[in-house]
Coordinates of C-alpha atoms and ligand atoms in Angstrom, one line a residue:
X511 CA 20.3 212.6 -15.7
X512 CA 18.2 215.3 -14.2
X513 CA 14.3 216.4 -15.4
X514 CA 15.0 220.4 -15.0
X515 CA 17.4 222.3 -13.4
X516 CA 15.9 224.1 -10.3
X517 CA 16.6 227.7 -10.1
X518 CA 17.0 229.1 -6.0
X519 CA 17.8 232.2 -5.1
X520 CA 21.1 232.9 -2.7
X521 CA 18.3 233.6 0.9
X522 CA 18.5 231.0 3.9
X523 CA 15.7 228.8 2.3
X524 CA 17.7 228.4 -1.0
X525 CA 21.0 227.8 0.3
X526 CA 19.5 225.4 2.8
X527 CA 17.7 223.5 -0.4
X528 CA 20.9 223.7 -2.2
X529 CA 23.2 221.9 1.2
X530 CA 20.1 219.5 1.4
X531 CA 20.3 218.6 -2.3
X532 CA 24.1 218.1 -2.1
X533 CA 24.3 216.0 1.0
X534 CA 21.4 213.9 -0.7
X535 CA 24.4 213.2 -3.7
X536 CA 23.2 216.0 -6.6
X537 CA 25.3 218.0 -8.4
X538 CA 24.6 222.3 -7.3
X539 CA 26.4 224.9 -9.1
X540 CA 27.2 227.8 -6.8
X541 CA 29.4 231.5 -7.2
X542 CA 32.4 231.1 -5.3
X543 CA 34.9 234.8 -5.7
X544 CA 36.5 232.8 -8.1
X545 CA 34.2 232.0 -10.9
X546 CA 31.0 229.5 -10.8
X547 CA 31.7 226.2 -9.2
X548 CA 29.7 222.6 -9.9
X549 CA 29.3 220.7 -6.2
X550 CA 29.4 217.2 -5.5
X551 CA 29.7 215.7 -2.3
X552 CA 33.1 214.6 -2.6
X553 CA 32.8 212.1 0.0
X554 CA 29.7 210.8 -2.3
X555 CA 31.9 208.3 -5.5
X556 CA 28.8 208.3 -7.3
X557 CA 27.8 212.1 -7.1
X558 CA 31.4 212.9 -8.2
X559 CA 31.4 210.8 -11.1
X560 CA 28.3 212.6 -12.0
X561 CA 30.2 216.2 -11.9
X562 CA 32.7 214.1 -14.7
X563 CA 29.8 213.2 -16.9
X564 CA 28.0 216.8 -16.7
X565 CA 30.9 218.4 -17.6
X566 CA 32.3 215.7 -20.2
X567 CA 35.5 216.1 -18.0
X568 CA 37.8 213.7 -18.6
X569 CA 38.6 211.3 -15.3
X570 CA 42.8 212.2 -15.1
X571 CA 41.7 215.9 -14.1
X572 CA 41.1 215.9 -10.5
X573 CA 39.0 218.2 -8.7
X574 CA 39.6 220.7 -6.1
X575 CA 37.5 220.1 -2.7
X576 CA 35.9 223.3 -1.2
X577 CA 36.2 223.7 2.8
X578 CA 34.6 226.0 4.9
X579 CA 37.6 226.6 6.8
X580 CA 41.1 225.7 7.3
X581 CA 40.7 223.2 10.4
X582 CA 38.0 221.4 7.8
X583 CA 40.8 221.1 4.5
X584 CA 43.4 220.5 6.8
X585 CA 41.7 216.7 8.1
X586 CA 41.9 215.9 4.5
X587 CA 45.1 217.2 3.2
X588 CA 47.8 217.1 5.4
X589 CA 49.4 220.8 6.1
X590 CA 53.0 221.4 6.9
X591 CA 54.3 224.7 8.0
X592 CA 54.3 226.4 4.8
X593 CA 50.3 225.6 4.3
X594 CA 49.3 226.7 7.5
X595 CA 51.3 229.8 6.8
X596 CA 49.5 230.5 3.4
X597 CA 46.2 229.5 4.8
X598 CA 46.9 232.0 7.5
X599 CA 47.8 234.8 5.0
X600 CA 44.8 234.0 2.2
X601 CA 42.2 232.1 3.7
X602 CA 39.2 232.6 3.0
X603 CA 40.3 233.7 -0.7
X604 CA 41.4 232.5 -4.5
X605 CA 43.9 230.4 -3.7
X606 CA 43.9 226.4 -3.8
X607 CA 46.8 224.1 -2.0
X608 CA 47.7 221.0 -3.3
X609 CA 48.6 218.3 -0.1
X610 CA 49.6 215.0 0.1
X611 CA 45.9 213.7 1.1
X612 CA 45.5 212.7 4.6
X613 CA 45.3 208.4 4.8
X614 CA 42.0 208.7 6.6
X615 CA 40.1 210.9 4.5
X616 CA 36.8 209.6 3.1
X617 CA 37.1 211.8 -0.1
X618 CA 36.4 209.6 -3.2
X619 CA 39.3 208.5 -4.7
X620 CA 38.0 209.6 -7.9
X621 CA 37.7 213.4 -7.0
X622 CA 41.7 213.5 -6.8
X623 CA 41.7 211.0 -10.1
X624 CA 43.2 208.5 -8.0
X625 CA 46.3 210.8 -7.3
X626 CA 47.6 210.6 -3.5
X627 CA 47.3 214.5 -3.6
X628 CA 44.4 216.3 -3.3
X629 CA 43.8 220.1 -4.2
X630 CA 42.1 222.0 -0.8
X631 CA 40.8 225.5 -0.9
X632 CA 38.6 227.7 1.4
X633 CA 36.7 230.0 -0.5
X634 CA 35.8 233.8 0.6
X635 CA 32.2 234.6 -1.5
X636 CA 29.9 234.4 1.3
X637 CA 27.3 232.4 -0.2
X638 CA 29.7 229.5 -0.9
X639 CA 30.8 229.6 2.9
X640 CA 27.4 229.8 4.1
X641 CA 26.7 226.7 1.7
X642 CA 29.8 224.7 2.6
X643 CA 29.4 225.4 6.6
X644 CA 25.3 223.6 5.9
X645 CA 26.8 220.7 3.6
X646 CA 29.6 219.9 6.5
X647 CA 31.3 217.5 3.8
X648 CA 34.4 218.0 1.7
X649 CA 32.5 219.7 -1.8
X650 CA 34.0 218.9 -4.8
X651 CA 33.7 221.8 -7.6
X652 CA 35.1 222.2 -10.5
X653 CA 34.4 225.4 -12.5
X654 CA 30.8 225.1 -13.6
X655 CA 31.6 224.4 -17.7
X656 CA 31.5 222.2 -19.8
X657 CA 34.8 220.7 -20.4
X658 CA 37.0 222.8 -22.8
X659 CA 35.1 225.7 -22.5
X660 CA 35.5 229.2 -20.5
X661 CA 34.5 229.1 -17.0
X662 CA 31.5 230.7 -15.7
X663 CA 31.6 233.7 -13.6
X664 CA 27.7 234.8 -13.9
X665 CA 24.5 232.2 -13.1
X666 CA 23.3 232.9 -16.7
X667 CA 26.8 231.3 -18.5
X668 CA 26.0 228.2 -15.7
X669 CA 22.5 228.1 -17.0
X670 CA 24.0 228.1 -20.9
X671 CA 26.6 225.3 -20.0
X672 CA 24.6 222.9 -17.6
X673 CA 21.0 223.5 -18.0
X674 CA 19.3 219.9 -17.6
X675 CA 21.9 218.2 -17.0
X676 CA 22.6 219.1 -13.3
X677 CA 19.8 219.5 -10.0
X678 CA 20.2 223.3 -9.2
X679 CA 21.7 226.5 -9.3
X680 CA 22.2 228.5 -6.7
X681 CA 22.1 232.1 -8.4
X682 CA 24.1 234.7 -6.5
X683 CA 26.0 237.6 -8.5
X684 CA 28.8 237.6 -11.0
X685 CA 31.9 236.5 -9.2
X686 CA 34.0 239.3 -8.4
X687 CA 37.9 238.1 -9.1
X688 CA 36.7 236.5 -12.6
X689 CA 39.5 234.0 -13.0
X690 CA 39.9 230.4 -11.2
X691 CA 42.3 229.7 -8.0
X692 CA 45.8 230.1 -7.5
X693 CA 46.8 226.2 -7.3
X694 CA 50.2 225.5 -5.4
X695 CA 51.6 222.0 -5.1
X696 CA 52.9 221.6 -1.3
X697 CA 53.3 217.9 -2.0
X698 CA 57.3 218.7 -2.5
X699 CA 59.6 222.0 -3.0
X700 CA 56.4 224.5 -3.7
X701 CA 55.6 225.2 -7.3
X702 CA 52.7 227.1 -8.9
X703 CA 50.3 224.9 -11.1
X704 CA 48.2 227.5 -12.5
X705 CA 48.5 231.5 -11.4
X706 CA 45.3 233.7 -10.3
X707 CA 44.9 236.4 -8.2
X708 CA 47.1 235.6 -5.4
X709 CA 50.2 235.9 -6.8
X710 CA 53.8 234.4 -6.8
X711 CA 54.9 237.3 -5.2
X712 CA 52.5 237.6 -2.6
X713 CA 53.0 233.4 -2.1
X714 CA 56.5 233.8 -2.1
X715 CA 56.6 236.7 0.6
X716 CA 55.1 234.3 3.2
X717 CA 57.1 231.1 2.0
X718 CA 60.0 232.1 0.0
X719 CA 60.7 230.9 -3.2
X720 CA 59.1 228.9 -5.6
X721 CA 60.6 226.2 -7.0
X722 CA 60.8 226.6 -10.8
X723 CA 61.3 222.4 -11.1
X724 CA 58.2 221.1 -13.8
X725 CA 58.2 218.2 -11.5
X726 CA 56.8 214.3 -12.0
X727 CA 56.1 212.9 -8.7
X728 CA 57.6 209.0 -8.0
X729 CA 55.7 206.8 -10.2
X730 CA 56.9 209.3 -13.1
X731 CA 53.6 210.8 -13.5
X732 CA 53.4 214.6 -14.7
X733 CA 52.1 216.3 -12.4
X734 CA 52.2 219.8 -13.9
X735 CA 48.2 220.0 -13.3
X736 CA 47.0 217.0 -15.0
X737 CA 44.2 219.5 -16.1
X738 CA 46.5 222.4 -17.5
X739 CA 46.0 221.2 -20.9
X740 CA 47.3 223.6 -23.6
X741 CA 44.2 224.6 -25.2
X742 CA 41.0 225.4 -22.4
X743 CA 39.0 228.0 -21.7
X744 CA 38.4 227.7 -25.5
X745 CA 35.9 230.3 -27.2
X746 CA 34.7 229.2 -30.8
X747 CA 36.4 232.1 -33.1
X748 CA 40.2 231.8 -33.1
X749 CA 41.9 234.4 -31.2
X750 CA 44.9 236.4 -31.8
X751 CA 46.7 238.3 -29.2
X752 CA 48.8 241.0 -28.7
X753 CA 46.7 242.7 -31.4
X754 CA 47.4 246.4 -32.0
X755 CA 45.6 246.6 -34.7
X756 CA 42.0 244.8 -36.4
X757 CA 41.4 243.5 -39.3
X758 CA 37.7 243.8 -40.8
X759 CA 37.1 240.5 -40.1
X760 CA 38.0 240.8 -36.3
X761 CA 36.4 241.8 -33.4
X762 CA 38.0 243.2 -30.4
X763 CA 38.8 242.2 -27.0
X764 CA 40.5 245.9 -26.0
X765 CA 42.4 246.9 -22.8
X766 CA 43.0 250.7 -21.7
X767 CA 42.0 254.1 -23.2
X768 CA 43.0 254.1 -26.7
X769 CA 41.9 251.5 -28.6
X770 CA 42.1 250.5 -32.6
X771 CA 38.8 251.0 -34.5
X772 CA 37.0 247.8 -35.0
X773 CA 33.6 246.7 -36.1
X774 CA 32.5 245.0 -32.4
X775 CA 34.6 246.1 -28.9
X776 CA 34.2 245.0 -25.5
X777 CA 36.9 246.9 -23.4
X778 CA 38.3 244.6 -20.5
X779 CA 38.7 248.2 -18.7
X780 CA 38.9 251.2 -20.4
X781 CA 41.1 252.8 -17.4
X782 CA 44.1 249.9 -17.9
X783 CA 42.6 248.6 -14.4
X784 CA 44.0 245.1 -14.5
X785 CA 42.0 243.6 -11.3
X786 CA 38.3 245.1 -13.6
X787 CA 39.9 243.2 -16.6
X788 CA 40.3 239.7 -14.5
X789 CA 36.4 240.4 -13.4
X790 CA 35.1 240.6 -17.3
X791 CA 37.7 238.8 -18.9
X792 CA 35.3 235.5 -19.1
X793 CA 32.0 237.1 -19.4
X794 CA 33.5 239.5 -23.0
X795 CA 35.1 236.3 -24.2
X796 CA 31.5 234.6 -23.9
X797 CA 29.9 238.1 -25.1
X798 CA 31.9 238.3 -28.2
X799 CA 31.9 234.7 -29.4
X800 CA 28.2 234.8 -29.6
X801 CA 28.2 238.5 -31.0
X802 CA 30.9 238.4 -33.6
X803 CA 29.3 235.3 -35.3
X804 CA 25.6 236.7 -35.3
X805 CA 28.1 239.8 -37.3
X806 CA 29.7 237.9 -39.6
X807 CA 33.0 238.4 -38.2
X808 CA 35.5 235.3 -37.5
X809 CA 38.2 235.9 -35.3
X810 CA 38.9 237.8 -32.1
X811 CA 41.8 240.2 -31.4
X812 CA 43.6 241.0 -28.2
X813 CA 44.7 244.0 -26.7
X814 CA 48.3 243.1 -25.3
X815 CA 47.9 243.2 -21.6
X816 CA 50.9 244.0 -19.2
X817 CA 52.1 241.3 -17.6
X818 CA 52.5 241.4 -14.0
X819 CA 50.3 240.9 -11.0
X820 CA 47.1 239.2 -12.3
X821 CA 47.9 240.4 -16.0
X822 CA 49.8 237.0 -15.8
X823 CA 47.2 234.8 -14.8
X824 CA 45.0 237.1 -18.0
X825 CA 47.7 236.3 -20.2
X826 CA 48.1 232.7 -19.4
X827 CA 44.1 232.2 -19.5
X828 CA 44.3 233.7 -23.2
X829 CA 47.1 232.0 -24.1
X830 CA 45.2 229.0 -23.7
X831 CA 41.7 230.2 -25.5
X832 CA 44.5 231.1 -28.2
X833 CA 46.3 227.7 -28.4
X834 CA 45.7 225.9 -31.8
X835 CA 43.0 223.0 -31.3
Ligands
TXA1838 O1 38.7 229.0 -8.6 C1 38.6 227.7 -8.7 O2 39.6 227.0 -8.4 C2 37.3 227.1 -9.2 C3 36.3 227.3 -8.1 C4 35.0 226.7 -8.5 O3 36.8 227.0 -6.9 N1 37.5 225.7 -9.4 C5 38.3 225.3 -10.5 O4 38.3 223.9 -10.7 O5 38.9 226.0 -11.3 P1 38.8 223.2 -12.0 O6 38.5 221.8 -11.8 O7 38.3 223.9 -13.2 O8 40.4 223.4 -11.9 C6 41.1 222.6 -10.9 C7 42.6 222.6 -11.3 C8 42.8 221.7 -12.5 O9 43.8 222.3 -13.3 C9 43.3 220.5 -11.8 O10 44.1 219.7 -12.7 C10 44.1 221.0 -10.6 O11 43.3 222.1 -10.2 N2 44.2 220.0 -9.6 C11 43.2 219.5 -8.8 N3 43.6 218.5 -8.0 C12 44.9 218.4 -8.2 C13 46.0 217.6 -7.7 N4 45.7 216.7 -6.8 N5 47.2 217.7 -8.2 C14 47.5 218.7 -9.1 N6 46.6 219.5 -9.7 C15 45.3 219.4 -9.3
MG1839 MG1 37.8 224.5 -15.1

């Protein structure tokens, strides 16, 4: 699809490259807060369907478009009075709202997978709003892996996922909240698709409740994120969790100050400091796949991590590297 994957560094003339190569319809990976995002120019049918064959993503699990700000998301999703509130409270920042999509919009059909929804979210990292204000288009941008596999949170797991296969990278730092977006369905009574950082508490203390419903919309489809399959952000070695122990044949993934002895450790944070776990929990997972092979060992154990505040979205991203596949 693409010779080489070009290489630019986060200054003006990069980013300017990177907005010029996405408005001319290639795919650009960039670091949003979240984690590592591929662009498209979602208004762009064919540059979209090339994010789906990079990634191998299959064409049900639509994409979330990336705004520069509100006033831009909002002429593509329409916003009631519980989305302006939220976009009020966390915008710029980790959290993505799911709209009824506006009739207008020029947003391929094929970045929402032909839902009449689409997933809107302004993102904070300032290299992704300095990239979205030069694009001035909708970007579509999934997390920059390859299907199945843990999302990228440093330009170095992008390069190991998507080398040659997409135009460029635009290298900035490793993103600094680790895990993907907060996704809320405002399409009906609100209801949390997949948690992140912004909480259900913080969500429910602007809106009030969330609706606990698993919800199909009218034409019976599930609509429980079409992409929320069980098993994702998948690691090769099986995993274990709630480990308080190791085997010899383990290595660990550890949480807090005292930890089991084991033959390979990478401590999420060694002072229980859930928000520094969240930052390395996708770069260890990467880190220890690739280590615990070269060791001979053949599965990873988990530290149990407590489960409030973003220990929830921790635990639900693990329990998904941990489902059987
Ligand atoms: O933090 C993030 O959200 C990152 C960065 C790059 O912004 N992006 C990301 O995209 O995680 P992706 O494609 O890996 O995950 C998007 C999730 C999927 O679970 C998808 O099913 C859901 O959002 N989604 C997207 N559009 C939707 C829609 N119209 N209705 C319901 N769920 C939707
Ligand atoms: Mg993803």
């Amino acid at each position: 699809m693409t010779n080489g994957t070009l290489y630019l560094p986060d200054t003006p003339d990069g980013i300017a490259r990177a907005a010029q190569a996405l408005r001319a319809g290639e795919l650009v990976a960039f670091a949003t807060e979240t984690v590592y995002g591929l662009g498209a120019d979602a208004t762009n049918a064919t540059a979209v369907a090339g994010i789906f064959a990079a990634k191998g993503r299959p064409r049900f699990n639509p994409l979330i478009c990336h705004f520069s700000s509100a006033s831009a998301a909002f002429a593509h999703g329409v916003a009631d009075r519980r989305a302006r509130i939220l976009a009020e409270a966390f915008w710029p920042g980790p959290l993505t709202l799911v709209l009824p999509r506006h009739p207008g919009s020029p947003i391929a059909s094929l970045a929402a997978a032909g839902l009449s929804s689409l997933a809107v979210r302004v993102p904070s990292h300032p290299i992704a709003q300095a990239l979205l204000a030069a694009v001035d288009r909708p970007v579509a941008a999934p997390s920059a892996n390859r299907s199945g596999r843990i999302s990228p949170t440093r330009s170095e797991h992008v390069r190991a996922e998507l080398d040659g296969r997409i135009a460029a990278v635009l290298q900035s730092g490793p993103s600094i909240v680790g895990l993907e977006s907060t996704v809320l369905d405002l399409t009906g009574p609100a209801r949390l698709l997949r948690p992140g950082a912004i909480s259900r508490a913080a969500i429910e203390s602007h809106i009030g409740p969330l609706s606990d419903d698993p919800g199909a919309d009218g034409g019976g489809q599930i609509l429980r994120g079409p992409g929320l399959l069980a098993s994702h952000y998948a690691p090769t070695l099986p995993m274990r969790l709630d480990a308080r122990s190791v085997a010899p044949h383990e290595a660990l993934l550890g949480f807090g100050p005292a930890l089991p002895a084991a033959a390979l450790i990478y401590n999420l944070s060694e002072r229980g400091d859930l928000l520094e776990a969240a930052a390395h929990l996708f770069d260890y997972l990467r880190r220890l796949d690739d280590e615990a092979s070269r060791q001979a060992l053949t599965a990873i154990a988990v530290s149990p991590i407590p489960d409030h505040d973003i220990g929830l979205a921790i635990n639900d991203r693990l329990a998904r590297a941990a489902a059987p596949r």
